[in-house]
Short mmCIF file of C-alpha atoms (C1' of nucleotides) in Angstrom, two decimals:
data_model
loop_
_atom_site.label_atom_id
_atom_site.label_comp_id
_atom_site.label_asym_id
_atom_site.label_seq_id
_atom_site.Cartn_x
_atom_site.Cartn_y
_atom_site.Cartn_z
CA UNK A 1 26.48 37.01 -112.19
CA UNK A 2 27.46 33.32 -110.75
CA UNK A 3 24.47 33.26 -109.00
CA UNK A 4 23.26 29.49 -108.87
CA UNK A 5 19.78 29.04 -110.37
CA UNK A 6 18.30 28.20 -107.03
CA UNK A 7 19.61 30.74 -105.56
CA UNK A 8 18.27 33.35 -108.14
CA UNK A 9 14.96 31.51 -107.60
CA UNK A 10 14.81 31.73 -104.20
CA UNK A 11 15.59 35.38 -104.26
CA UNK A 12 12.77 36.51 -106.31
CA UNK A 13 10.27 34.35 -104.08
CA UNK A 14 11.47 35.76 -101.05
CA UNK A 15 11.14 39.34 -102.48
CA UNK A 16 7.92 38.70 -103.44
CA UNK A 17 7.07 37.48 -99.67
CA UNK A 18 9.10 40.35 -98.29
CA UNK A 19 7.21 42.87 -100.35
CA UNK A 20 3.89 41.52 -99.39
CA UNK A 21 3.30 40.30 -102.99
CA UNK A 22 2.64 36.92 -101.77
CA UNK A 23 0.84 36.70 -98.47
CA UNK A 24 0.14 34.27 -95.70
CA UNK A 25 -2.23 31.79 -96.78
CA UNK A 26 -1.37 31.92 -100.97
CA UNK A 27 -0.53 29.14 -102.80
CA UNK A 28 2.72 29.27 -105.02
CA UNK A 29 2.67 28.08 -108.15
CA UNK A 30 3.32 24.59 -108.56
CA UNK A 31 6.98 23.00 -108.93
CA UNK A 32 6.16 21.80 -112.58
CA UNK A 33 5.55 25.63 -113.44
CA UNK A 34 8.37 27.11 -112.45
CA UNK A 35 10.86 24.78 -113.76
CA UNK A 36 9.23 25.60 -116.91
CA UNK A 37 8.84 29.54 -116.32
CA UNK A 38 12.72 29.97 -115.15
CA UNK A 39 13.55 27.00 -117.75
CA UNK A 40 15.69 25.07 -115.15
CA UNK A 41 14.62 21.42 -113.32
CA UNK A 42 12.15 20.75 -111.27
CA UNK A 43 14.80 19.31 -108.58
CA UNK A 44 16.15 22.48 -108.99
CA UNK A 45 13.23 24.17 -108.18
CA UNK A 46 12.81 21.98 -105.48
CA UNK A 47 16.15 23.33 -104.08
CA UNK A 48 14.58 26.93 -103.80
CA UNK A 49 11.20 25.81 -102.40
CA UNK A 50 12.76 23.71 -99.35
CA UNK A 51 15.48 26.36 -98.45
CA UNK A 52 12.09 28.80 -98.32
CA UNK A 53 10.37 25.87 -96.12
CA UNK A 54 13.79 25.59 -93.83
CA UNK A 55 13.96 29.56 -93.18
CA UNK A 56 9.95 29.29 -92.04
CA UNK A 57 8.24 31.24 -95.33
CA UNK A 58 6.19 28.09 -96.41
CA UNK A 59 4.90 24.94 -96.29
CA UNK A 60 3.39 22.00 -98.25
CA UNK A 61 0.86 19.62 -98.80
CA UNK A 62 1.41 16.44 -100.74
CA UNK A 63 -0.74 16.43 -103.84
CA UNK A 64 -1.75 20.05 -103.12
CA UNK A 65 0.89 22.49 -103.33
CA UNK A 66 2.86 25.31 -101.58
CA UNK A 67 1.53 27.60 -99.36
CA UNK A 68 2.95 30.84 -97.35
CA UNK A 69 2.90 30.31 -94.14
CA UNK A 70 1.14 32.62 -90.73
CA UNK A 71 4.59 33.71 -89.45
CA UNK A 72 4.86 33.42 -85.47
CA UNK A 73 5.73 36.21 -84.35
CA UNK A 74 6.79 34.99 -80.37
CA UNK A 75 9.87 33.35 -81.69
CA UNK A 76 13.14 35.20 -80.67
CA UNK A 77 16.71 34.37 -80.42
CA UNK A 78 18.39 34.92 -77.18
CA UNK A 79 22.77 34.94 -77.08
CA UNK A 80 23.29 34.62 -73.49
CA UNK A 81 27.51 33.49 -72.09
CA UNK A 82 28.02 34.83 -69.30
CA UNK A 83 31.39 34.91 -69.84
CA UNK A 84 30.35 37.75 -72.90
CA UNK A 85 27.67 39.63 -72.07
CA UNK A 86 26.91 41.11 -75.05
CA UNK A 87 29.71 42.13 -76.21
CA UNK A 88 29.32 46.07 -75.28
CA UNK A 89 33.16 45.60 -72.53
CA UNK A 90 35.87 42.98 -72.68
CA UNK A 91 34.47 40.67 -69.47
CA UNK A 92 37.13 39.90 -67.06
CA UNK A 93 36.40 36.59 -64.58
CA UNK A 94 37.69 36.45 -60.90
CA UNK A 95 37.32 33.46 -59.16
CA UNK A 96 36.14 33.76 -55.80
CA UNK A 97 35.89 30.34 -54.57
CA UNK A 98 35.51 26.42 -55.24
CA UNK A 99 33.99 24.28 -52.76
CA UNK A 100 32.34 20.74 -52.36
CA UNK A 101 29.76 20.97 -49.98
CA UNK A 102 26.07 20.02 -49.02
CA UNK A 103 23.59 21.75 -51.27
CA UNK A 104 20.74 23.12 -49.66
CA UNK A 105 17.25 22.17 -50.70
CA UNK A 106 16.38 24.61 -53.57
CA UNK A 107 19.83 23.31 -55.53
CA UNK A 108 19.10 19.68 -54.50
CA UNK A 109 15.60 19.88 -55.94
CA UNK A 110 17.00 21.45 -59.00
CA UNK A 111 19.98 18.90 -59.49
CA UNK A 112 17.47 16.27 -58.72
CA UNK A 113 19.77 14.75 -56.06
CA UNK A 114 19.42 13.45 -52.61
CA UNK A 115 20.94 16.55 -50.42
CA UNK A 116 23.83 14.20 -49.03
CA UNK A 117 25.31 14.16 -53.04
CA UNK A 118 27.83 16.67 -52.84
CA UNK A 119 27.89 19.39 -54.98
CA UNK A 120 30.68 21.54 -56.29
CA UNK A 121 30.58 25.55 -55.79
CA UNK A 122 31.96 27.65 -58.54
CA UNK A 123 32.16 31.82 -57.22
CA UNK A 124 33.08 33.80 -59.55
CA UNK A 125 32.77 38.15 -60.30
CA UNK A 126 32.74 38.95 -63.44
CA UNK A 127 34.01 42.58 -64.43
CA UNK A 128 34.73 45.12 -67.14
CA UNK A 129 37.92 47.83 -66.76
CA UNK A 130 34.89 50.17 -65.36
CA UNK A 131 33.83 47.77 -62.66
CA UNK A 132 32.01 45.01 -61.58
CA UNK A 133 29.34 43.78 -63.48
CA UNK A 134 27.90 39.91 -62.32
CA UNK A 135 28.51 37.82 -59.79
CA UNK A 136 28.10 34.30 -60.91
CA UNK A 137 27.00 31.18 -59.28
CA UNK A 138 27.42 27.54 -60.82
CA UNK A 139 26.78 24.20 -59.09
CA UNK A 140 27.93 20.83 -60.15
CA UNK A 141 27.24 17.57 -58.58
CA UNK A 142 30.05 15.78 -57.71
CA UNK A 143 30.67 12.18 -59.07
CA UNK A 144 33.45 10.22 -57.79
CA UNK A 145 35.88 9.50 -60.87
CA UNK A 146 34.83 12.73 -63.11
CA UNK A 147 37.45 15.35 -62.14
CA UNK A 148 34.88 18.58 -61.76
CA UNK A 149 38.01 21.00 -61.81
CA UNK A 150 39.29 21.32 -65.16
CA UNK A 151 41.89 23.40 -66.83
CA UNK A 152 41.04 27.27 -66.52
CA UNK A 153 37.70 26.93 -64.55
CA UNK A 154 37.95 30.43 -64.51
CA UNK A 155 37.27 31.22 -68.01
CA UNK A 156 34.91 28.77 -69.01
CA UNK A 157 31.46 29.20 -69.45
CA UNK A 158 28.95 26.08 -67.64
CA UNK A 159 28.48 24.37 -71.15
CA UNK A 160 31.70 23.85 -71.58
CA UNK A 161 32.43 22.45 -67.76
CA UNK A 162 30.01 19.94 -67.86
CA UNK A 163 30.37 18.94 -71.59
CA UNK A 164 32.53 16.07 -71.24
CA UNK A 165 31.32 12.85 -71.53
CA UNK A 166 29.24 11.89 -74.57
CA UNK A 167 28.88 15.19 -76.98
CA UNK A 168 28.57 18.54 -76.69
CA UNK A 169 25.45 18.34 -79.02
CA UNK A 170 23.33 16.68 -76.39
CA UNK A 171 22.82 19.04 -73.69
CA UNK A 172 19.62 20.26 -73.21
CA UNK A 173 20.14 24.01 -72.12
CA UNK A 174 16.76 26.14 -69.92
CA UNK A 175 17.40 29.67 -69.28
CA UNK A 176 15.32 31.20 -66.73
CA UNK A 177 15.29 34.79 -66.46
CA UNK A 178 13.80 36.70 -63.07
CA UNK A 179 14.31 39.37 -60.20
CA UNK A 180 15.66 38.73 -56.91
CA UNK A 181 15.44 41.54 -54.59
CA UNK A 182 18.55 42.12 -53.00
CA UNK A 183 20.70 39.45 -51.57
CA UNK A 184 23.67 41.46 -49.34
CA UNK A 185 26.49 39.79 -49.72
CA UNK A 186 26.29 39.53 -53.23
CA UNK A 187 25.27 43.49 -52.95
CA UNK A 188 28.36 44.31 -51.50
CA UNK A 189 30.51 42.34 -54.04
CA UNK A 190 28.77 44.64 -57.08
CA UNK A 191 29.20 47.75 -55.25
CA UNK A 192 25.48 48.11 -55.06
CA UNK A 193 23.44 49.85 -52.42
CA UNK A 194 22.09 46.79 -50.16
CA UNK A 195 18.05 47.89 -51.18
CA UNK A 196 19.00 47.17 -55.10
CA UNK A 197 17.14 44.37 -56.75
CA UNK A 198 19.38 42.00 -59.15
CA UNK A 199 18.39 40.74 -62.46
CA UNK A 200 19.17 36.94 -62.46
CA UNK A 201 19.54 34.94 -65.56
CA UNK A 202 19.34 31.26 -64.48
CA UNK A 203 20.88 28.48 -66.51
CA UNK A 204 20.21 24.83 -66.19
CA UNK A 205 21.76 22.20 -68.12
CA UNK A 206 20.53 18.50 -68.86
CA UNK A 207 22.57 15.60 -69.79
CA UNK A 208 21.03 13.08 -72.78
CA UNK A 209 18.67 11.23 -70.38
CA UNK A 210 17.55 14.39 -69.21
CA UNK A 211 19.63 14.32 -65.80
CA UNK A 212 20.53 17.70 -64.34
CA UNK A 213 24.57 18.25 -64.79
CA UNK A 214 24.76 22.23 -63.95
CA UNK A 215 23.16 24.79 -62.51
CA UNK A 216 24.59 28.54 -63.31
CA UNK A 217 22.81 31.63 -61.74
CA UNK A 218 24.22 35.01 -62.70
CA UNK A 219 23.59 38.28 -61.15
CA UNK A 220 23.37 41.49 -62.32
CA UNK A 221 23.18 44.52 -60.96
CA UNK A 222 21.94 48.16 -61.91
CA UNK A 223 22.41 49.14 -65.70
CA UNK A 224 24.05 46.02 -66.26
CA UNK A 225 21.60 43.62 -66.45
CA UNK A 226 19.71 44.28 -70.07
CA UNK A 227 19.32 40.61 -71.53
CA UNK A 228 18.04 41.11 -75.22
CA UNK A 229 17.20 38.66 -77.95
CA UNK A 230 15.86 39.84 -81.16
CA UNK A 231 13.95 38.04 -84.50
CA UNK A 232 14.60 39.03 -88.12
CA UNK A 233 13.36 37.20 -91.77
CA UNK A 234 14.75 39.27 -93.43
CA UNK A 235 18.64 38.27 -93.39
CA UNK B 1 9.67 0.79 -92.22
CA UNK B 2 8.28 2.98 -94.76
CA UNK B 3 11.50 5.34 -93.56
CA UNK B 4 13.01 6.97 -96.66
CA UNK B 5 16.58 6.25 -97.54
CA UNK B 6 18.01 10.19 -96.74
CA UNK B 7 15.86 9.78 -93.60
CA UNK B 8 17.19 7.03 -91.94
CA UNK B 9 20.83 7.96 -93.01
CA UNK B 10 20.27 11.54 -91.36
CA UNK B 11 18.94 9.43 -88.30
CA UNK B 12 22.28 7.21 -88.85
CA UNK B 13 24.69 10.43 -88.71
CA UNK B 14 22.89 12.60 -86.28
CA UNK B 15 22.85 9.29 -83.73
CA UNK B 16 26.55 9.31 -83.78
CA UNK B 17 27.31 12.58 -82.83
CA UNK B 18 24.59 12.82 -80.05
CA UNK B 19 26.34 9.68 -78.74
CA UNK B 20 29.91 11.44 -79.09
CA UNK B 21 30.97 8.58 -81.63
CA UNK B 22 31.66 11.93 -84.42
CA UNK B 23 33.22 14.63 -81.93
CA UNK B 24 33.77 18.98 -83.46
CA UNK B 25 36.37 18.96 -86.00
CA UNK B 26 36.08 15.52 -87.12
CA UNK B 27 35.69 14.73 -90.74
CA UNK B 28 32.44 12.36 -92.27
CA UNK B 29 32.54 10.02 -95.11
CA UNK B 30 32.73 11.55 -98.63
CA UNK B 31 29.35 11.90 -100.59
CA UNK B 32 30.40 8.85 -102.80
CA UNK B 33 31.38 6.65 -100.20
CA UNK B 34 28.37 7.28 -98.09
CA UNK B 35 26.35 6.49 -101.31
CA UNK B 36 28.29 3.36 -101.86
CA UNK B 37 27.95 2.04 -98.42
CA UNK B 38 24.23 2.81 -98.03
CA UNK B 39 23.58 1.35 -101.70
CA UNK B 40 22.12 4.75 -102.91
CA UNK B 41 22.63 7.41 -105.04
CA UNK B 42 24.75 10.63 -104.29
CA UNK B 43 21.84 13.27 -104.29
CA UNK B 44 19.96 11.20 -101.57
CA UNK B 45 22.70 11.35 -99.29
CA UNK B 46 23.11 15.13 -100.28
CA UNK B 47 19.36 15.29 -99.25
CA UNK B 48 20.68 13.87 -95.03
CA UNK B 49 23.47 15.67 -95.03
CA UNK B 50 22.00 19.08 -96.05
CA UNK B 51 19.49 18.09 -93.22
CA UNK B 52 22.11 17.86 -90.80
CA UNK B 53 23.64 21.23 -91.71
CA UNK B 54 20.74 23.32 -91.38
CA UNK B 55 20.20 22.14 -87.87
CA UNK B 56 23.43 22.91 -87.32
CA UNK B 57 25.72 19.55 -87.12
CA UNK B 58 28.05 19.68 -90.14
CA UNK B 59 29.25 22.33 -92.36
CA UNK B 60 31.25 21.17 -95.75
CA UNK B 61 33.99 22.86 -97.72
CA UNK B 62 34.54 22.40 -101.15
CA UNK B 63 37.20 20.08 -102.61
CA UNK B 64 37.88 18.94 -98.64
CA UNK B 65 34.79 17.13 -97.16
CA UNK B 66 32.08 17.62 -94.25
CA UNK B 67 33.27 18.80 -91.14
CA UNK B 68 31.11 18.46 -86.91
CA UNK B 69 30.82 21.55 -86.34
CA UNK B 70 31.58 22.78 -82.94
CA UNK B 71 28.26 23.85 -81.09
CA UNK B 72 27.20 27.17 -80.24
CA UNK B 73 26.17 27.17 -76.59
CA UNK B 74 24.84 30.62 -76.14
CA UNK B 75 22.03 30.03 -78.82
CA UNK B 76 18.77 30.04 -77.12
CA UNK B 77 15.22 30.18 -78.34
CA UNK B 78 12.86 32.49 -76.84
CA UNK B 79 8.90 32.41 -76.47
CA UNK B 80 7.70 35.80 -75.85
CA UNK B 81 3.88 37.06 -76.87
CA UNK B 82 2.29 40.01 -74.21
CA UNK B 83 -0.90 38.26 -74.03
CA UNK B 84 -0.15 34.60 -73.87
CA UNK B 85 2.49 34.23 -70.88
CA UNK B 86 3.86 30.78 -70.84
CA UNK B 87 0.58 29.61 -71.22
CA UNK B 88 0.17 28.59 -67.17
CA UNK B 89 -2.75 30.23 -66.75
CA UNK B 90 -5.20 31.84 -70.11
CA UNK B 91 -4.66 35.50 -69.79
CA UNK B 92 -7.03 37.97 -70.17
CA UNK B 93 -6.37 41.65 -71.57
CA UNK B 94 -8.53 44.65 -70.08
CA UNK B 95 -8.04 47.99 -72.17
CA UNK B 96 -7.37 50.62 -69.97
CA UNK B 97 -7.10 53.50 -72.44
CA UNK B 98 -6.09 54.65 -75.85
CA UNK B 99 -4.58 57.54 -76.66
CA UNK B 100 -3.14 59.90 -79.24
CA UNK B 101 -0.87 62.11 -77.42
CA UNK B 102 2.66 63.65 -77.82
CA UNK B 103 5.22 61.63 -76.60
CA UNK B 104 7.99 62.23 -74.21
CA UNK B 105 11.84 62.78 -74.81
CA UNK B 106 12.61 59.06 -74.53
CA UNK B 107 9.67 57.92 -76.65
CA UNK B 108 10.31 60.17 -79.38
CA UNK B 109 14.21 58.63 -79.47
CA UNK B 110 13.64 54.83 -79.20
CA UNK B 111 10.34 55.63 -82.14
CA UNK B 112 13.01 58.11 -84.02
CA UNK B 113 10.39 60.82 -84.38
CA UNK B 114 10.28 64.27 -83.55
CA UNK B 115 8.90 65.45 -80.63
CA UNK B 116 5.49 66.95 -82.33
CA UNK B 117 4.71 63.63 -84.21
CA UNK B 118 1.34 62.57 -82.45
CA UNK B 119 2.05 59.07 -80.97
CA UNK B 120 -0.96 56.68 -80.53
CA UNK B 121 -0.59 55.14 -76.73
CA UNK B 122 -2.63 52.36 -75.53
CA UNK B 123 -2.52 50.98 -71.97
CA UNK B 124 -3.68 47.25 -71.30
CA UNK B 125 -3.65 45.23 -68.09
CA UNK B 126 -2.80 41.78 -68.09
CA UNK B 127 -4.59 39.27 -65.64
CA UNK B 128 -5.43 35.68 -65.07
CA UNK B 129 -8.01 34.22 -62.96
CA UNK B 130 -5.80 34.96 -60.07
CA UNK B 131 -5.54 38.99 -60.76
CA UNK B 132 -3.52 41.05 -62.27
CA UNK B 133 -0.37 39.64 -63.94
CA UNK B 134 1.20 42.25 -65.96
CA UNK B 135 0.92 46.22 -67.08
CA UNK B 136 1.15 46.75 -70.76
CA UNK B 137 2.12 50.32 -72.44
CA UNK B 138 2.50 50.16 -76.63
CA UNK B 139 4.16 52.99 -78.60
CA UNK B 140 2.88 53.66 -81.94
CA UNK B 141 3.35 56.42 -83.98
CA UNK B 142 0.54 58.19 -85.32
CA UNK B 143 0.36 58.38 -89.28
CA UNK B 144 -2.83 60.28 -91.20
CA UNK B 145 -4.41 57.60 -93.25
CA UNK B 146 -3.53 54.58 -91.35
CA UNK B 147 -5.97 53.77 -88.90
CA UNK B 148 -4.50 52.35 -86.23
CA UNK B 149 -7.26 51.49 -83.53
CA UNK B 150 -7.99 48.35 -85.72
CA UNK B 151 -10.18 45.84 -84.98
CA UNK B 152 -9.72 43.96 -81.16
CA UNK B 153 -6.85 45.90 -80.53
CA UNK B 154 -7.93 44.53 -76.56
CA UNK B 155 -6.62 40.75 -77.62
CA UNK B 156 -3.95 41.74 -80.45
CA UNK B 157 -0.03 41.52 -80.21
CA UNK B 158 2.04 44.51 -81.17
CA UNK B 159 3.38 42.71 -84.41
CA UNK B 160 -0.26 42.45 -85.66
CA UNK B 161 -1.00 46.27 -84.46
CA UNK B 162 1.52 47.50 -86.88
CA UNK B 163 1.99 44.43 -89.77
CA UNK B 164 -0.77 46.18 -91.85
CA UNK B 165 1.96 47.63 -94.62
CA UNK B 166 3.42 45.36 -96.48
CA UNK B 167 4.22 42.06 -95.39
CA UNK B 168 4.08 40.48 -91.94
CA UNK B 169 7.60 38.63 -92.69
CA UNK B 170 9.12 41.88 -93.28
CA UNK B 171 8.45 43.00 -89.88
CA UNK B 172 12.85 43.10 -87.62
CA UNK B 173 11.94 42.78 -83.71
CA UNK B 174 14.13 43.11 -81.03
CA UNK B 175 13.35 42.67 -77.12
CA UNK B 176 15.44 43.73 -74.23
CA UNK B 177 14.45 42.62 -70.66
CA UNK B 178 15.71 45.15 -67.29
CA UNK B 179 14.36 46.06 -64.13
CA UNK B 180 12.13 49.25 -63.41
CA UNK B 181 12.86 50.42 -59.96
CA UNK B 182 8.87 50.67 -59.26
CA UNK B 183 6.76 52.88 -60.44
CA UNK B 184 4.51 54.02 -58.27
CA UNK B 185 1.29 53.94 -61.17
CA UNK B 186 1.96 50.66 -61.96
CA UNK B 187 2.63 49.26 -59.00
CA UNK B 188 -0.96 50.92 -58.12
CA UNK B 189 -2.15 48.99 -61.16
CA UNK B 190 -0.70 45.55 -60.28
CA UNK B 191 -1.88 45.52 -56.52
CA UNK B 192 2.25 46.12 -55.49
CA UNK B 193 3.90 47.48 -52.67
CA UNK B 194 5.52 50.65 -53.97
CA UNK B 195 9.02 49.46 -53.31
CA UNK B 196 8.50 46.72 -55.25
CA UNK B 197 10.76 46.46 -58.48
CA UNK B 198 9.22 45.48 -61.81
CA UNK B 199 10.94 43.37 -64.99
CA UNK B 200 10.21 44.94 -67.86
CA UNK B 201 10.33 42.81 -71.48
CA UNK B 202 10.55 46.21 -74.04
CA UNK B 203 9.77 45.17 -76.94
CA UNK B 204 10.60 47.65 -80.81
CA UNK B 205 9.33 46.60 -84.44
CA UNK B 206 11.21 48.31 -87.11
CA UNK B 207 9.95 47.68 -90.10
CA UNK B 208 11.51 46.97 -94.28
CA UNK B 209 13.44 50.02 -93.66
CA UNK B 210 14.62 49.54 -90.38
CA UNK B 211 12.08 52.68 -89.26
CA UNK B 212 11.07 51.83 -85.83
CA UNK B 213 7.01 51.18 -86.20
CA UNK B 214 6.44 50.18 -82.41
CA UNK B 215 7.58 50.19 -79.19
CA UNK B 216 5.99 47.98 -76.06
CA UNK B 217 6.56 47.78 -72.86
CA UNK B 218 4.98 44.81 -70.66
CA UNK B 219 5.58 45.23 -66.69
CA UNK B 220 5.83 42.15 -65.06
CA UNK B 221 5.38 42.19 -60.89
CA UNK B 222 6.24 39.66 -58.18
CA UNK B 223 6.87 36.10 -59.26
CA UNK B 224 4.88 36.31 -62.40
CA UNK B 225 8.21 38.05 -64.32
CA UNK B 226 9.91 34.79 -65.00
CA UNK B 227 11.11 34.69 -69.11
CA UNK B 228 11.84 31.10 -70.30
CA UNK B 229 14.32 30.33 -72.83
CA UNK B 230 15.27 26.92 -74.40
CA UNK B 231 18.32 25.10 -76.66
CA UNK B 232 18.02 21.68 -77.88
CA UNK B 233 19.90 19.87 -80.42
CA UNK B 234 18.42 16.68 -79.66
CA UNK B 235 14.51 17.49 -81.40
"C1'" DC C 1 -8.74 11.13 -113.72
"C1'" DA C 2 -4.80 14.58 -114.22
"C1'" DG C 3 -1.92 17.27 -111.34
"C1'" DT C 4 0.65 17.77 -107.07
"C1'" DG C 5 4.53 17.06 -104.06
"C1'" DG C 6 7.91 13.10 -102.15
"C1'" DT C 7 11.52 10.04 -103.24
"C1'" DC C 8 15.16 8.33 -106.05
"C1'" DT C 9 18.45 7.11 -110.00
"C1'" DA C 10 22.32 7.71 -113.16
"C1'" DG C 11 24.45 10.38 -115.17
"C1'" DA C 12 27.05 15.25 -116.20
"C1'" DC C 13 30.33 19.40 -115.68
"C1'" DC C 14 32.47 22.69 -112.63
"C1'" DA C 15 35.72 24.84 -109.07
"C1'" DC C 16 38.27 23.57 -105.62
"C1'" DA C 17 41.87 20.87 -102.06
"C1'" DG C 18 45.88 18.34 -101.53
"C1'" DT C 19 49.62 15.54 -103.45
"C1'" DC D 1 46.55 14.52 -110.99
"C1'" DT D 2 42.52 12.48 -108.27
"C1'" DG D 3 38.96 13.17 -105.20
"C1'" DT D 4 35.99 16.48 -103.02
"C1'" DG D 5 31.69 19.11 -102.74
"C1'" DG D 6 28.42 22.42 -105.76
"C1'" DT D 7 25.26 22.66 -109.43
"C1'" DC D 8 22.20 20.73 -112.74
"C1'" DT D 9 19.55 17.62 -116.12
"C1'" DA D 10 16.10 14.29 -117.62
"C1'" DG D 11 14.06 11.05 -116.56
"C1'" DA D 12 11.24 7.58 -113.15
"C1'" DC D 13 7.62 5.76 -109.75
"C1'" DC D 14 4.84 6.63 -105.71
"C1'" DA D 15 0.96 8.50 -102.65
"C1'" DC D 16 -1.85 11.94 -102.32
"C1'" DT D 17 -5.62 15.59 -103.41
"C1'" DG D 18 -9.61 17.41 -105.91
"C1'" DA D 19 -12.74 17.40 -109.72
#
DNA sequence: CAGTGGTCTAGACCACAGT
DNA sequence: CTGTGGTCTAGACCACTGA
């Protein structure tokens, strides 16, 4: 075995949590103990105790101790690209369209612009070699001097258009996840009976000062649209 | 400023690549010259930039250096509890009916039992002051000697039905959100037309062993099925 | 008061990269 | 070879909690 100290340490606490050994709301035993009882540091114990902390297990209290925490049991993580959806068929993009135009009132109130700011249109259908799957939506305002049309528009997902200035790190990302009942034309393009309801995933995206920069809506139609997200302490 | 030393450093680092100043791929300081130039020892700027890597800035290699990582823009965080939906309005949980019955085809496959394994059902609606909000069905397999119809099982989540066993940490949950096509029942239930298509969040519990322990379903109607998912680098 | 966690120092040895 | 990050020790002082 080359298995650090710390590491060793923080594999027998998390057993213990994992088995139910140690439960929510028990106090661990104090740093100065275990240093002594695995007859290693106490920074090194420290080591152990804060990677528990980081991954959620515990908590503590100056001049008290450690304590196992109430896990929350709400908290999932959610992979949405549309560009991947999930990884069950190779997604192909077709690009339908760009346009500048005048956004309508819904996308103006969402971009938080006056409705005279144009606003670049990105169509696009997204497929697999059985069909169509999504049709996808994205909507840029359009500032004089920031070329909105970038290399391969067609296979990049709205992060990565609008990530330009400043860092990639500071975009705020929403997703927004709804039904719309049946929109025609976007029907037709999915091969979908017009009375079919579409899943829509929305995605907005905000710049550092919390300025709207994009504004993706996807579409998906019958068995297609299963969004999943999923939570797991144990790995 | 009572700001410790590894804090304001991790302030120092993370400020430069929000601003863009440290762009993906670029390499920091080493350890020792960070320490030199912030008149400190080595293991407190260990201390900011182990910060930075578990929120997901930097990674390091050995013998090379600390590398920006490039960001992952289809992580996203999501919120999701039956009885406590986006908190816009308090919701309030009205049993409907529990049940120990024998379970259907699709039941029995998603709970991997076999079709004569008695399978407790309970049936909720969700409402706010408003009416009804939401139709909730829960899945869980009936075992001799666990009780299930615990205490309040009106106001309890499905992870605290079933996190009796062992530990509540130990509990693997996965959700996947489609559309439901109405159902006539429910639609009943949530004062619907018939046509009207429902978004369901499913949600399974499999627990230490990966053996499912729970299966819900929450039907959302109308404009009350919006899911809300976040990113953020920036908190 | 003694014990706890929070911060920090000044060393040490190792495996590893690149030259 | 030198410099890098990875692990670890043996101290230190502080602010805090509870008896």
């Amino acid at each position: 075995m080359n298995l650090p100290i710390y590491r060793y340490l923080f594999n027998q606490l998390k057993d213990k949590i994992l088995r139910g050994e140690l439960k929510p709301g028990d106090m661990l035993q104090s740093e100065n103990e275990l240093a002594q009882q695995y007859s290693t540091s106490r920074l090194t114990v420290r080591k152990s105790l804060s990677m528990l902390d980081n991954e959620g297990f515990i908590t503590s209290f100056p001049g008290k101790g450690y304590y196992i925490i109430e896990p929350d049991h709400s908290k999932y993580t959610l992979l949405f690209n549309e560009l991947n959806s999930g990884s069950k068929n190779t997604l192909y993009s077709k690009l339908l369209g760009v346009d500048a135009t005048d956004p309508d009132a819904t996308i103006c109130q969402k971009l938080q612009i006056s409705c005279d700011h144009k606003v670049v249109v990105i169509l696009r259908l997204l497929y697999s070699n059985e069909g169509p799957i999504a049709y996808d939506i994205k909507y840029i305002p359009y500032d004089r001097g920031r070329p909105i049309v970038e290399k391969a528009i067609e296979y990049a997902a709205l992060p990565d258009m609008v990530a330009k200035k400043s860092s990639p790190f500071a975009i705020k990302k929403e997703l927004c996840i709804y039904i719309e009942k049946s929109n025609p034309e976007i029907n037709k393009s999915l091969c979908l009976h017009e009375s079919e309801p579409l899943l829509v995933v929305e995605q907005s995206l905000y710049d550092y000062e919390n300025k709207p920069i994009g504004l993706g809506k996807t579409y998906y139609g019958g068995e297609h649209g299963k969004i999943r997200a999923y939570s797991n302490m144990r790995e």
